[in-house]
Amino acid sequence: TGNWGAIRVIERMTGRAFQPEYVVYIIIAVNCLVFLLWQNVRLRRFMHKHFTLSLRGIVVDYRFHTLFTHFWSHNSEGHLLANMLTLWFFGTECVAMLGVARFFQLYLAAGIFSGFCQIAWPSVASALPIPAKYRMWAYDLNLGASGAINAIVAYNILTFPSRIILVWFLFPVPSAFLGTLFLAKDLHGLYTGQSHIGNAAHIGGTFVGLAAWLALKRRSVWY
């Protein structure tokens, strides 16, 4: 009921029927708005405090809301552009398959869970005999929508594993193979600790996408 109520409000505001892919454009718009807030120097301290995620922020400062807010932030134009293009490419099709409510639930759940994975990984790595245990810092600041978007990408790839994707609009690669390459890259980053991106968040988001795909596939078999 709440979902349809929000849709009716949007329809009255725009004077047009709500299309499922609009939710993707709304997410992109919010990410762009938050990025603009980051450009305001007067807001920079506030944004660091409330729109980045760290273990210290959760455990010491009790800023639990940052599990939600951090994945609407990006640290550069390139970071924002890459994530939003990926969301647009894979998301518009996923929202058509899942519906607005399920798509948004998947996106939010993946964003929160991937953030938790990212801040938990340094503690896990410190107990493992891997190179990353010497290169991870538990109080790093984390931000970005990659974990949430990885869930959408994973769901799409699992649904259409043989689809051909043009990498850089030039090289045709099966989507399942491309997904496997990115997963291997993130696993390598977790092992070495030399990556400057959120590998744990990426894998966490991928896991959420896989779990959603398995759950909905099982439901379609039984019902």
mmCIF file of C-alpha atoms in Angstrom:
data_model
loop_
_atom_site.group_PDB
_atom_site.id
_atom_site.type_symbol
_atom_site.label_atom_id
_atom_site.label_comp_id
_atom_site.label_asym_id
_atom_site.label_seq_id
_atom_site.Cartn_x
_atom_site.Cartn_y
_atom_site.Cartn_z
ATOM 1 C CA THR A 1 0.000 0.000 0.000
ATOM 2 C CA GLY A 2 2.769 2.415 0.900
ATOM 3 C CA ASN A 3 4.582 1.626 -2.324
ATOM 4 C CA TRP A 4 1.542 2.391 -4.455
ATOM 5 C CA GLY A 5 0.817 5.502 -2.419
ATOM 6 C CA ALA A 6 4.268 6.884 -3.248
ATOM 7 C CA ILE A 7 3.761 6.030 -6.904
ATOM 8 C CA ARG A 8 0.440 7.886 -6.972
ATOM 9 C CA VAL A 9 2.133 10.974 -5.496
ATOM 10 C CA ILE A 10 4.779 10.887 -8.232
ATOM 11 C CA GLU A 11 2.090 10.495 -10.901
ATOM 12 C CA ARG A 12 0.207 13.539 -9.574
ATOM 13 C CA MET A 13 3.423 15.588 -9.455
ATOM 14 C CA THR A 14 4.514 14.700 -12.987
ATOM 15 C CA GLY A 15 1.127 14.266 -14.649
ATOM 16 C CA ARG A 16 2.371 11.031 -16.222
ATOM 17 C CA ALA A 17 1.871 7.338 -15.509
ATOM 18 C CA PHE A 18 4.686 5.891 -13.417
ATOM 19 C CA GLN A 19 6.966 3.528 -15.326
ATOM 20 C CA PRO A 20 8.970 0.867 -13.422
ATOM 21 C CA GLU A 21 12.331 2.150 -14.695
ATOM 22 C CA TYR A 22 11.630 5.514 -13.073
ATOM 23 C CA VAL A 23 12.883 4.059 -9.786
ATOM 24 C CA VAL A 24 16.330 3.693 -11.389
ATOM 25 C CA TYR A 25 16.272 7.347 -12.440
ATOM 26 C CA ILE A 26 15.187 8.374 -8.947
ATOM 27 C CA ILE A 27 18.125 6.478 -7.410
ATOM 28 C CA ILE A 28 20.502 8.102 -9.907
ATOM 29 C CA ALA A 29 19.058 11.529 -9.105
ATOM 30 C CA VAL A 30 19.525 11.036 -5.352
ATOM 31 C CA ASN A 31 23.129 9.922 -5.866
ATOM 32 C CA CYS A 32 23.802 13.013 -7.984
ATOM 33 C CA LEU A 33 22.182 15.256 -5.374
ATOM 34 C CA VAL A 34 24.309 13.783 -2.575
ATOM 35 C CA PHE A 35 27.406 14.245 -4.743
ATOM 36 C CA LEU A 36 26.527 17.926 -5.147
ATOM 37 C CA LEU A 37 26.233 18.237 -1.373
ATOM 38 C CA TRP A 38 29.784 16.890 -1.095
ATOM 39 C CA GLN A 39 30.996 19.784 -3.264
ATOM 40 C CA ASN A 40 29.862 22.329 -0.682
ATOM 41 C CA VAL A 41 32.925 22.996 1.491
ATOM 42 C CA ARG A 42 30.756 24.122 4.392
ATOM 43 C CA LEU A 43 29.025 20.747 4.427
ATOM 44 C CA ARG A 44 32.187 18.662 4.055
ATOM 45 C CA ARG A 45 32.608 17.895 7.767
ATOM 46 C CA PHE A 46 28.931 16.987 8.077
ATOM 47 C CA MET A 47 29.142 14.713 5.023
ATOM 48 C CA HIS A 48 32.241 12.933 6.317
ATOM 49 C CA LYS A 49 30.504 12.364 9.624
ATOM 50 C CA HIS A 50 27.128 11.223 8.334
ATOM 51 C CA PHE A 51 27.677 9.958 4.772
ATOM 52 C CA THR A 52 30.731 7.721 5.171
ATOM 53 C CA LEU A 53 30.919 4.370 6.910
ATOM 54 C CA SER A 54 33.608 3.106 9.274
ATOM 55 C CA LEU A 55 33.906 0.572 12.046
ATOM 56 C CA ARG A 56 34.704 3.366 14.476
ATOM 57 C CA GLY A 57 31.615 5.270 13.395
ATOM 58 C CA ILE A 58 29.455 2.241 14.217
ATOM 59 C CA VAL A 59 31.164 0.810 17.302
ATOM 60 C CA VAL A 60 32.407 3.989 19.009
ATOM 61 C CA ASP A 61 30.168 6.798 17.739
ATOM 62 C CA TYR A 62 26.989 4.723 17.206
ATOM 63 C CA ARG A 63 26.302 6.259 13.801
ATOM 64 C CA PHE A 64 24.269 3.297 12.637
ATOM 65 C CA HIS A 65 22.498 5.438 10.040
ATOM 66 C CA THR A 66 25.717 5.523 8.027
ATOM 67 C CA LEU A 67 25.078 1.900 7.048
ATOM 68 C CA PHE A 68 22.308 3.421 4.937
ATOM 69 C CA THR A 69 23.711 6.821 3.960
ATOM 70 C CA HIS A 70 27.208 5.763 2.834
ATOM 71 C CA PHE A 71 26.033 4.079 -0.354
ATOM 72 C CA TRP A 72 24.547 7.310 -1.695
ATOM 73 C CA SER A 73 27.985 8.985 -1.649
ATOM 74 C CA HIS A 74 30.807 9.016 -4.227
ATOM 75 C CA ASN A 75 34.309 10.445 -4.019
ATOM 76 C CA SER A 76 34.722 11.667 -7.612
ATOM 77 C CA GLU A 77 32.887 12.362 -10.851
ATOM 78 C CA GLY A 78 34.377 9.212 -12.383
ATOM 79 C CA HIS A 79 33.262 7.085 -9.445
ATOM 80 C CA LEU A 80 29.730 8.451 -9.700
ATOM 81 C CA LEU A 81 29.566 8.139 -13.494
ATOM 82 C CA ALA A 82 30.803 4.535 -13.556
ATOM 83 C CA ASN A 83 28.352 3.423 -10.893
ATOM 84 C CA MET A 84 25.350 5.242 -12.331
ATOM 85 C CA LEU A 85 25.983 3.976 -15.870
ATOM 86 C CA THR A 86 26.217 0.427 -14.521
ATOM 87 C CA LEU A 87 23.012 0.900 -12.546
ATOM 88 C CA TRP A 88 21.220 2.273 -15.589
ATOM 89 C CA PHE A 89 22.485 -0.511 -17.864
ATOM 90 C CA PHE A 90 21.529 -3.418 -15.593
ATOM 91 C CA GLY A 91 18.924 -1.807 -13.363
ATOM 92 C CA THR A 92 16.233 -0.797 -15.851
ATOM 93 C CA GLU A 93 15.838 -4.408 -16.924
ATOM 94 C CA CYS A 94 15.942 -5.750 -13.367
ATOM 95 C CA VAL A 95 13.219 -3.415 -12.144
ATOM 96 C CA ALA A 96 11.024 -4.620 -15.008
ATOM 97 C CA MET A 97 11.561 -8.217 -13.860
ATOM 98 C CA LEU A 98 11.315 -7.650 -10.112
ATOM 99 C CA GLY A 99 8.866 -4.780 -9.842
ATOM 100 C CA VAL A 100 9.480 -1.481 -8.081
ATOM 101 C CA ALA A 101 9.128 -2.710 -4.477
ATOM 102 C CA ARG A 102 11.352 -5.788 -4.801
ATOM 103 C CA PHE A 103 13.961 -3.930 -6.815
ATOM 104 C CA PHE A 104 14.220 -1.165 -4.231
ATOM 105 C CA GLN A 105 14.302 -3.700 -1.381
ATOM 106 C CA LEU A 106 17.128 -5.568 -3.118
ATOM 107 C CA TYR A 107 19.075 -2.348 -3.679
ATOM 108 C CA LEU A 108 18.728 -1.174 -0.073
ATOM 109 C CA ALA A 109 19.415 -4.592 1.453
ATOM 110 C CA ALA A 110 22.552 -4.986 -0.666
ATOM 111 C CA GLY A 111 23.766 -1.478 0.175
ATOM 112 C CA ILE A 112 23.439 -2.102 3.917
ATOM 113 C CA PHE A 113 24.814 -5.645 3.897
ATOM 114 C CA SER A 114 27.745 -4.767 1.637
ATOM 115 C CA GLY A 115 28.670 -1.899 3.959
ATOM 116 C CA PHE A 116 28.631 -4.266 6.918
ATOM 117 C CA CYS A 117 30.889 -6.673 5.015
ATOM 118 C CA GLN A 118 33.333 -3.879 4.211
ATOM 119 C CA ILE A 119 33.786 -2.734 7.815
ATOM 120 C CA ALA A 120 33.826 -6.306 9.167
ATOM 121 C CA TRP A 121 36.456 -7.629 6.746
ATOM 122 C CA PRO A 122 39.544 -6.031 8.403
ATOM 123 C CA SER A 123 38.711 -7.836 11.653
ATOM 124 C CA VAL A 124 38.207 -11.097 9.780
ATOM 125 C CA ALA A 125 41.383 -10.650 7.719
ATOM 126 C CA SER A 126 43.465 -9.993 10.841
ATOM 127 C CA ALA A 127 42.700 -13.524 12.021
ATOM 128 C CA LEU A 128 43.607 -15.192 8.721
ATOM 129 C CA PRO A 129 47.046 -16.183 7.358
ATOM 130 C CA ILE A 130 46.781 -13.918 4.317
ATOM 131 C CA PRO A 131 48.772 -10.834 3.210
ATOM 132 C CA ALA A 132 45.743 -8.600 3.738
ATOM 133 C CA LYS A 133 46.028 -8.938 7.526
ATOM 134 C CA TYR A 134 49.007 -6.553 7.451
ATOM 135 C CA ARG A 135 47.409 -4.000 5.123
ATOM 136 C CA MET A 136 43.895 -3.507 6.465
ATOM 137 C CA TRP A 137 42.847 -0.741 8.856
ATOM 138 C CA ALA A 138 39.577 -1.116 10.719
ATOM 139 C CA TYR A 139 38.840 2.630 10.798
ATOM 140 C CA ASP A 140 39.011 3.372 7.074
ATOM 141 C CA LEU A 141 36.189 5.556 5.753
ATOM 142 C CA ASN A 142 34.007 3.855 3.146
ATOM 143 C CA LEU A 143 31.491 5.202 0.660
ATOM 144 C CA GLY A 144 29.995 4.296 -2.702
ATOM 145 C CA ALA A 145 27.044 2.493 -4.260
ATOM 146 C CA SER A 146 29.068 -0.357 -5.777
ATOM 147 C CA GLY A 147 27.881 -2.947 -3.264
ATOM 148 C CA ALA A 148 24.218 -2.150 -3.876
ATOM 149 C CA ILE A 149 24.738 -2.052 -7.639
ATOM 150 C CA ASN A 150 26.653 -5.348 -7.602
ATOM 151 C CA ALA A 151 23.502 -7.045 -6.314
ATOM 152 C CA ILE A 152 21.579 -5.717 -9.318
ATOM 153 C CA VAL A 153 24.365 -6.761 -11.703
ATOM 154 C CA ALA A 154 24.592 -10.237 -10.143
ATOM 155 C CA TYR A 155 20.828 -10.759 -10.400
ATOM 156 C CA ASN A 156 20.867 -9.711 -14.051
ATOM 157 C CA ILE A 157 23.854 -11.885 -14.950
ATOM 158 C CA LEU A 158 22.403 -14.924 -13.181
ATOM 159 C CA THR A 159 19.146 -14.424 -15.076
ATOM 160 C CA PHE A 160 20.861 -13.995 -18.460
ATOM 161 C CA PRO A 161 24.275 -15.730 -18.115
ATOM 162 C CA SER A 162 24.867 -16.196 -21.848
ATOM 163 C CA ARG A 163 24.056 -12.629 -22.853
ATOM 164 C CA ILE A 164 26.863 -10.889 -24.747
ATOM 165 C CA ILE A 165 28.094 -7.627 -23.233
ATOM 166 C CA LEU A 166 30.290 -5.224 -25.183
ATOM 167 C CA VAL A 167 33.131 -4.239 -22.867
ATOM 168 C CA TRP A 168 34.120 -0.626 -23.621
ATOM 169 C CA PHE A 169 31.603 -0.976 -26.497
ATOM 170 C CA LEU A 170 34.220 -2.997 -28.396
ATOM 171 C CA PHE A 171 34.848 -6.474 -26.976
ATOM 172 C CA PRO A 172 31.988 -9.018 -26.879
ATOM 173 C CA VAL A 173 32.081 -11.064 -23.651
ATOM 174 C CA PRO A 174 29.452 -13.436 -22.188
ATOM 175 C CA SER A 175 27.956 -11.849 -19.090
ATOM 176 C CA ALA A 176 28.686 -14.890 -16.889
ATOM 177 C CA PHE A 177 32.365 -14.781 -17.849
ATOM 178 C CA LEU A 178 32.561 -11.046 -17.202
ATOM 179 C CA GLY A 179 30.907 -11.483 -13.812
ATOM 180 C CA THR A 180 33.356 -14.250 -12.923
ATOM 181 C CA LEU A 181 36.313 -12.010 -13.824
ATOM 182 C CA PHE A 182 35.075 -9.216 -11.567
ATOM 183 C CA LEU A 183 34.427 -11.657 -8.722
ATOM 184 C CA ALA A 184 37.938 -13.094 -9.090
ATOM 185 C CA LYS A 185 39.365 -9.563 -9.060
ATOM 186 C CA ASP A 186 37.547 -8.776 -5.811
ATOM 187 C CA LEU A 187 38.628 -12.052 -4.199
ATOM 188 C CA HIS A 188 42.228 -11.282 -5.134
ATOM 189 C CA GLY A 189 41.856 -7.826 -3.604
ATOM 190 C CA LEU A 190 40.545 -9.351 -0.377
ATOM 191 C CA TYR A 191 43.486 -11.730 -0.227
ATOM 192 C CA THR A 192 46.247 -9.210 -0.913
ATOM 193 C CA GLY A 193 44.764 -6.145 0.761
ATOM 194 C CA GLN A 194 46.440 -4.002 -1.909
ATOM 195 C CA SER A 195 43.250 -2.815 -3.570
ATOM 196 C CA HIS A 196 41.953 0.679 -2.874
ATOM 197 C CA ILE A 197 38.343 -0.249 -3.633
ATOM 198 C CA GLY A 198 35.706 -1.923 -1.479
ATOM 199 C CA ASN A 199 36.246 -5.537 -2.476
ATOM 200 C CA ALA A 200 34.394 -6.875 0.558
ATOM 201 C CA ALA A 201 31.444 -4.599 -0.226
ATOM 202 C CA HIS A 202 31.415 -5.787 -3.838
ATOM 203 C CA ILE A 203 31.333 -9.429 -2.794
ATOM 204 C CA GLY A 204 28.713 -8.739 -0.134
ATOM 205 C CA GLY A 205 26.470 -7.105 -2.725
ATOM 206 C CA THR A 206 27.033 -9.977 -5.137
ATOM 207 C CA PHE A 207 26.004 -12.424 -2.402
ATOM 208 C CA VAL A 208 22.748 -10.515 -1.826
ATOM 209 C CA GLY A 209 22.008 -10.592 -5.559
ATOM 210 C CA LEU A 210 22.680 -14.333 -5.625
ATOM 211 C CA ALA A 211 20.468 -14.929 -2.590
ATOM 212 C CA ALA A 212 17.612 -12.937 -4.165
ATOM 213 C CA TRP A 213 17.962 -14.819 -7.442
ATOM 214 C CA LEU A 214 17.904 -18.212 -5.687
ATOM 215 C CA ALA A 215 14.934 -17.239 -3.517
ATOM 216 C CA LEU A 216 12.843 -15.990 -6.430
ATOM 217 C CA LYS A 217 13.862 -18.908 -8.633
ATOM 218 C CA ARG A 218 12.749 -21.371 -5.940
ATOM 219 C CA ARG A 219 9.452 -19.525 -5.557
ATOM 220 C CA SER A 220 8.836 -19.665 -9.315
ATOM 221 C CA VAL A 221 9.486 -23.437 -9.285
ATOM 222 C CA TRP A 222 7.050 -24.098 -6.440
ATOM 223 C CA TYR A 223 4.345 -21.645 -7.422
#
